[in-house]
Structures are given as structure tokens and as C-alpha cells.
Amino acid sequence: MAQVASVILPPLEEAYSYLIPAELCGKIVFGSRVEVPIGKRSARGFVVAVDLQYQKDPADKFTLRAITRLLYDSPCFNEEQFRFFNWIADYYGENLSRVFEIGIPEIAPRKFSRSVELLPKKDSTPKGTVQKKILSIIEKEGGILSYSSIIEIFKNASSSLKSLETQGFIRILSTEIKDQHLHHGHAPDWAKREIKLNPEQDHALDQILQAWKNREFKPFLLYGITGSGKTEVYIEALRHVRDAGQGVFVIVPEIALTPQLIDRFRARLGNEIAVLHSAMSKRARWDSWLALLEGRNTIAIGARSAVFAPIKNLGLIVVDEEHDASFKQGENLRYNARDLAVLRAKLNNCPVVLGSATPSLESFSHSEEKKYAYLELPSRHSVSFLPSVEIVDLNSIKPWMMPTKNISPQLLQALKDIQLDDSQAFILYNRRGFATFLQCDKCNEVLECPHCSVTLTYHQNSNSLLCHYCNYSTIPPSMCNKCPKECLERNNNEPGTFVRRGAGTEKVLEEIQGLLPHLSVERLDRDAVENLAHYRKILTKVRDGETKILVGTQMIAKGHDLPNVTLVGVIDCDVGLHFPDFRASERVFQLLTQASGRAGRGDKPGRVILQTRVPHHPSLQKTLTHDFPGFARLELKNRKALRYPPFTRLLRIVVASLDQRIPPNTLLRYKEVLFRYRDCYHSDLSILGPAPAPLAKIKTLWRWHMLLKSGSPTILNQCIHMLREVKASSKKARIIFDMDPQDML
DNA sequence: AGCACGCCGACT
DNA sequence: GTCGGCGTGCTC
Ligand SMILES: [Zn+2]
Ligand SMILES: [Zn+2]
């Protein structure tokens, strides 16, 4: 009787069967990672089943080969994760092997670096001249030097070094290379202090712990503005559950997972926290994973991918900044870590806390429908402490009154004012050139798709307006027909004409430098930032006060605690408001609220200046009054009327190909199949498009997309499974199914 | 993903 | 005649 293991070998889609060699019987179990022969090479895989009593069947199509070796002694994932992975594969219509590939880090060997240490040996010297030189160099460098730097100086020093070692002049040490990142720093003292929760925090904590004690799946939406003390609630809840012997994990947006944040958690929860972050080396990630698997750590904190962490006896999940779009993976397996966190809590009968100052409308509507429990933390400061938000109506300023193209007199004055108390400013601008839109020069109406209510994108080469959701296309009207009566009266009954907006590049940094040459201005955006270290360096220069004005895109709104930043200026809110996406308003509200949360912490009051041509837009008005619930209820009405999420679910299908004709044709074929299915089962399904994607061509690939809308995620899921069966018209087409898409580019 | 097989064009 | 382009299909 033989033992046979079923092995998943990413990226191969099927599970493969292998004989377990006698010496590994009992060692290779569910969860083992193994190396196996496949074709003419070898591959690494995951054991997902073991048949202890395999009997050879003459009907078997192939003869089994044997597992080559066991890569790690104990299992690398457990049953709970396996169920979770299966659910994910099914929901996103992806292969299970892909989930393994994304969800479990690679086994990485330890890395060592060799160094050479001088041993005290007084009364003798080596014979060789090279050997003598080596010793004197090591002595000069303080008695210890890395092996590689010696080899750099003396090309063939390895034999000399070996000889020196046998003679006892030196010792060659091998030390493990560990990650520099995210290792214990020193937590600030205030972080260690035992904190006293206020009554609202206490109430929130009670509710969460009650659900936990009842072993109840219960999602909480914890709403509280920046500085209202959400983190204290998380930490206390995590500590209770951890102290009771259960595992917990926290996920935060990648950009928020800073050494400071980790220090803060370590200060209060101890050093036994496993950190999972994409910026860590493979080895460090694997170390964290092992610490959790072996139970040395019971708390994990990480970005998106930490939702897969091997937590034993899971008792609580926390998702901070739950609205953040970075929880959605934009490639490969397009999962949303926040949604998966909720699912994982459900599979484990435990509470999950989603915290935010600007909850996603998805989560907010769940709380309105009582599917999620709603917890609110009031500001710990008086209302007067909130930053003052001013809207600058660019219509009311004549062009000649503008100090430069993009800087209004109000913003310039505010920038000058920061010098008075030597504080700092953030200036946000939008990256342009994604989508040009047309706006009436009199009433500021922006042209929208009559079917989708999404901003129409202007295309210069064809002089046409296009809806990138449904492919509706029209010639730009020469006159505005939306100008209201007052507007016409003011303009001798002349309707407005349309101007192109959102195009071109802006030189905001140069404009500010020109106006305020003695202030140091720095830039922070995707193009200016090379990597994480560079990003942190730019922010450090702000923290140290070296940079007075930081100019950049969204990224800067997610900065950290920079109490000396008292002014946040937004150059042009309209580009974001009229982005061709049904979530444009929500995104702008989130961004502005987040940005104003940056302004003036500590003892200096903050100030926010928003430049716009549509001053009455609800996203701006509700920012003015710091009214998230008000904004959310208003925007939810729009979403409901237009049947957009959270009232429906979306599935986006993207087809990309070198051949311009393939994407629309493939999608049209799909659409036919879908209509047939819908008519047959009377399914709740509607289809927008196919249409050219807003990014119609990436490098050499032409891209089209199609949006499926349904009240039921199950129907959309069936659509994915069905369309995967449709034979692609050409292998040259790349097809992406994006369930619950976050962006439509 | 690799890696082989196989079927056509253009070169020693 | 063969070298090599990559389209297609298989791997327990
Ligand atoms: Zn449309
Ligand atoms: Zn108008």
C-alpha cells in the first residue's frame, strides 16, 4: 500500500498526484511544501491531500512519479486557510493554484555574509606579502572587515585568507543578513503609556469584545475622524483577544505601514508581532510566516497580503482605513483584502473591525442596513479645533487677478502666512492627461453620459465625446443648453461654450517657487519617487522642517503625523470630481477629508483651501462641514438611482491585444453569450459596453472593457465561470475578469 | 511556467 | 537540404 499526495504546482492549474517515498511517509502531510519532478524539470508545490491507502488502478492514465524532497518539516498552511483559499478562487473566478502563489510567501533560504576578524596573535607575522597586507588593512579598519571587500582589493585573496585562518591570525565569521526595514526601533514614550479610554472608546471596545466572547461573526464599522482614537480601540481589543490565547491580525494600507506604526503596536502589544510587508525581503517575510505558523507570534500586522496570514485560532481582525483603494490588488489575483477580511472573520466566527474617517460607501451602507454594527468615536478635541476649510471659487477671480495660472490670491496669501509661525504646507494637484472633459464656461456644467451619468471624455483626434463605460459617443455641442436662467440673464442670453479641462501638464511647483523663491519647495508624486526609501526620505525632510512646502499628488494626503503642516491647498478639485468613474465624488471626499486631517495637529490650527469652479458640489460642501454621514447619504441616493455599487455589484472584463480588432470582437462575443444566459434564466444582469478602456492603449496593447452589473454577486460569478469556457477567438488576447473593480482605467 | 514537438520560410 | 521562427499542447 502506497501513499499518494495531491500537489498544487503553481502556475499549473490542476493538482498533480505523486507517490510519497517510504522514508517521507508520515512526514508529508496536508500543508507540506514539496519538490517534485514535472516533465523534464522540477517544481515546488503544496500538498493539498494525502491518500494513505492508494491502490494502483489499471485505468490510471499515467504512472505516478515520486516526490523528490520535503522543503520544510512542518505544514506551511492549515485547513482554515485552505477553505479560505478555495472560496477566494471561486469568488474571483481564478485558479486555486494562483491563490496559493499569491497567498503564501516563498521559502527563502537564510542569507549569510562572511566577515573576517583579526585575532590577537602578538609575536608573529605571516610569511606571504599579500597575507601581511591583508592583516594591516583589517587592522586599519578596526579589526573586522567584510570578506567581499577584501576580495575586491586582492582579487585572489581567498587562498591567502584560508591560510591565515589555519595559521590562527584571523577568523572567518558567517553572520545572517537581516532586514534593515521595520525592525524594532524605539517606541516613543507616549506610546508605552497605559492609556485611559474615553466613554465612547470604552463602548466600542465593549461591543467588539462582546461579539468575540460570543464567538460571533460580527463586522463593525468604526467611524471616527483622524485623531479620534481608533487605534487605541484596536490595540485594546487586540490585546484582550491575544491575552486570551487567540490569534489576531491587522491590515493597514501599504503606505501607512511605517516603522512608526509598527513601533506603536510593539510598544503596547510586545515584540511578538509578525510584520508582513511587500518591501521586506523574501527571507524576512518567510520568517514572519513561520513565526505565526509555529505559534511564536500570535499577532500579525501587514498590508493587503497579510489577510492570508497563517493565524491559529483566529479571534479578531482589524482593517484600518478600510476605504483605502490599495486593499484591492490591481493585478494577478484581483482580490480586495478588506472584503476577504470580512469573509475570513465569517469563516472563523469572530468579529472584524473596519475603521475609517471616511468609510467606503459599501461598508457604510452595510451599517445603515444593520448588517454591520456601527460604532462612532467623536473627536477628542472641540469642533473649533477642526481645520477651517475654505472654498475658493475660481469663477469669481478674473484671470488677471491670479498671481499665476494655478495659484489664487487666497492660496498665495495662505502660503505667505505659514512663514509667520514657521509652519509648513501641502499642495495637492491632480495628475492630468488621463481624461479630458468639457465644461461650460458660464454655468460650469460638465458633460455626462446620458446612460451612465459618468463624465464624458473628450477625444481630440476625433473631436468627439465618449463614455468609457457604455461606448456612447457624441459630437461636442457648440453651445451649452444647461445654462440656468440666471446665468443666461447675466450673459445677455448668450449660452456658454465648452472649454477643455483636465488636460496638459501643470507646473505648480515652478509657479510656487517663482512666487516664493525663499521657501524650499519639494515635489512628491509617482514620477518623482523612485522607491519606498526615497518616499520616506522626502517625508523626513518635511518632518525635519527642511522642506516648507510639499507639492504632490494624492500620495501626500496619506502622509503621517506631521503636526507642523498647517496648510493644505488643493489646486483643482474639479479634475477629481469629473474623473470618468462613478466613484469620483467619493474619492474626492475621501481625499479632501484625509488631506484636511493632515492640517494642523498638535497645537496649531489647520487651514484647508480648495480651489474649484464648482463650489456647490456636495463633495466640497460636505468637506466644508466635516460631514461624512451627510455626504454618504446623499451619494448613496445617487448610487441607488443609477444602480451602482453598493446597490449592485460589478464585474469588469478587460481584453487586451496587439491586434486592435480582437478586444471589441471578443467582448461582443461574450456579450452575446451573456444575453443568451440572461434571457434563459431571467437573471438580474445588465451590461455596459463594450467600450474602449480609458487607457485605450498600454504600450503595444489595445484595451477594451465591458461592465456587468447585477444585484447578485453569484450571477456575476457564474458569468466568469461561463465565459472562461468560451474558447478565446485568439490566444493573443489577454482577458481579465475583475470582480468588484476599484478603478476602470 | 518551461520544454518539446512540429510545421513553414530563408540561408550555408 | 537544415536552421530557427514561434504556435500548440502537455506535464502526475
Ligand atoms: Zn455611458
Ligand atoms: Zn452652461
PDB file of C-alpha atoms and ligand atoms in Angstrom, chain A residues 440-445 480-484 487 495-498, ligand 2:
ATOM      1  CA  CYS A 440     -19.377  75.189 -19.775  1.00  0.00           C
ATOM      2  CA  ASP A 441     -17.537  78.461 -19.345  1.00  0.00           C
ATOM      3  CA  LYS A 442     -20.664  80.164 -17.985  1.00  0.00           C
ATOM      4  CA  CYS A 443     -22.547  77.690 -15.795  1.00  0.00           C
ATOM      5  CA  ASN A 444     -19.730  75.171 -15.264  1.00  0.00           C
ATOM      6  CA  GLU A 445     -21.865  72.240 -16.338  1.00  0.00           C
ATOM      7  CA  CYS A 480     -24.348  74.801 -23.573  1.00  0.00           C
ATOM      8  CA  ASN A 481     -28.045  74.012 -23.191  1.00  0.00           C
ATOM      9  CA  LYS A 482     -27.877  73.601 -19.425  1.00  0.00           C
ATOM     10  CA  CYS A 483     -27.157  77.231 -18.549  1.00  0.00           C
ATOM     11  CA  PRO A 484     -29.835  78.198 -15.991  1.00  0.00           C
ATOM     12  CA  CYS A 487     -26.855  82.538 -15.856  1.00  0.00           C
ATOM     13  CA  PRO A 495     -25.347  80.414 -23.527  1.00  0.00           C
ATOM     14  CA  GLY A 496     -21.881  79.302 -22.565  1.00  0.00           C
ATOM     15  CA  THR A 497     -19.442  77.423 -24.744  1.00  0.00           C
ATOM     16  CA  PHE A 498     -17.375  74.456 -23.703  1.00  0.00           C
TER      17      PHE A 498
HETATM   18 ZN    ZN D   2     -23.823  76.364 -19.342  1.00  0.00          ZN
END
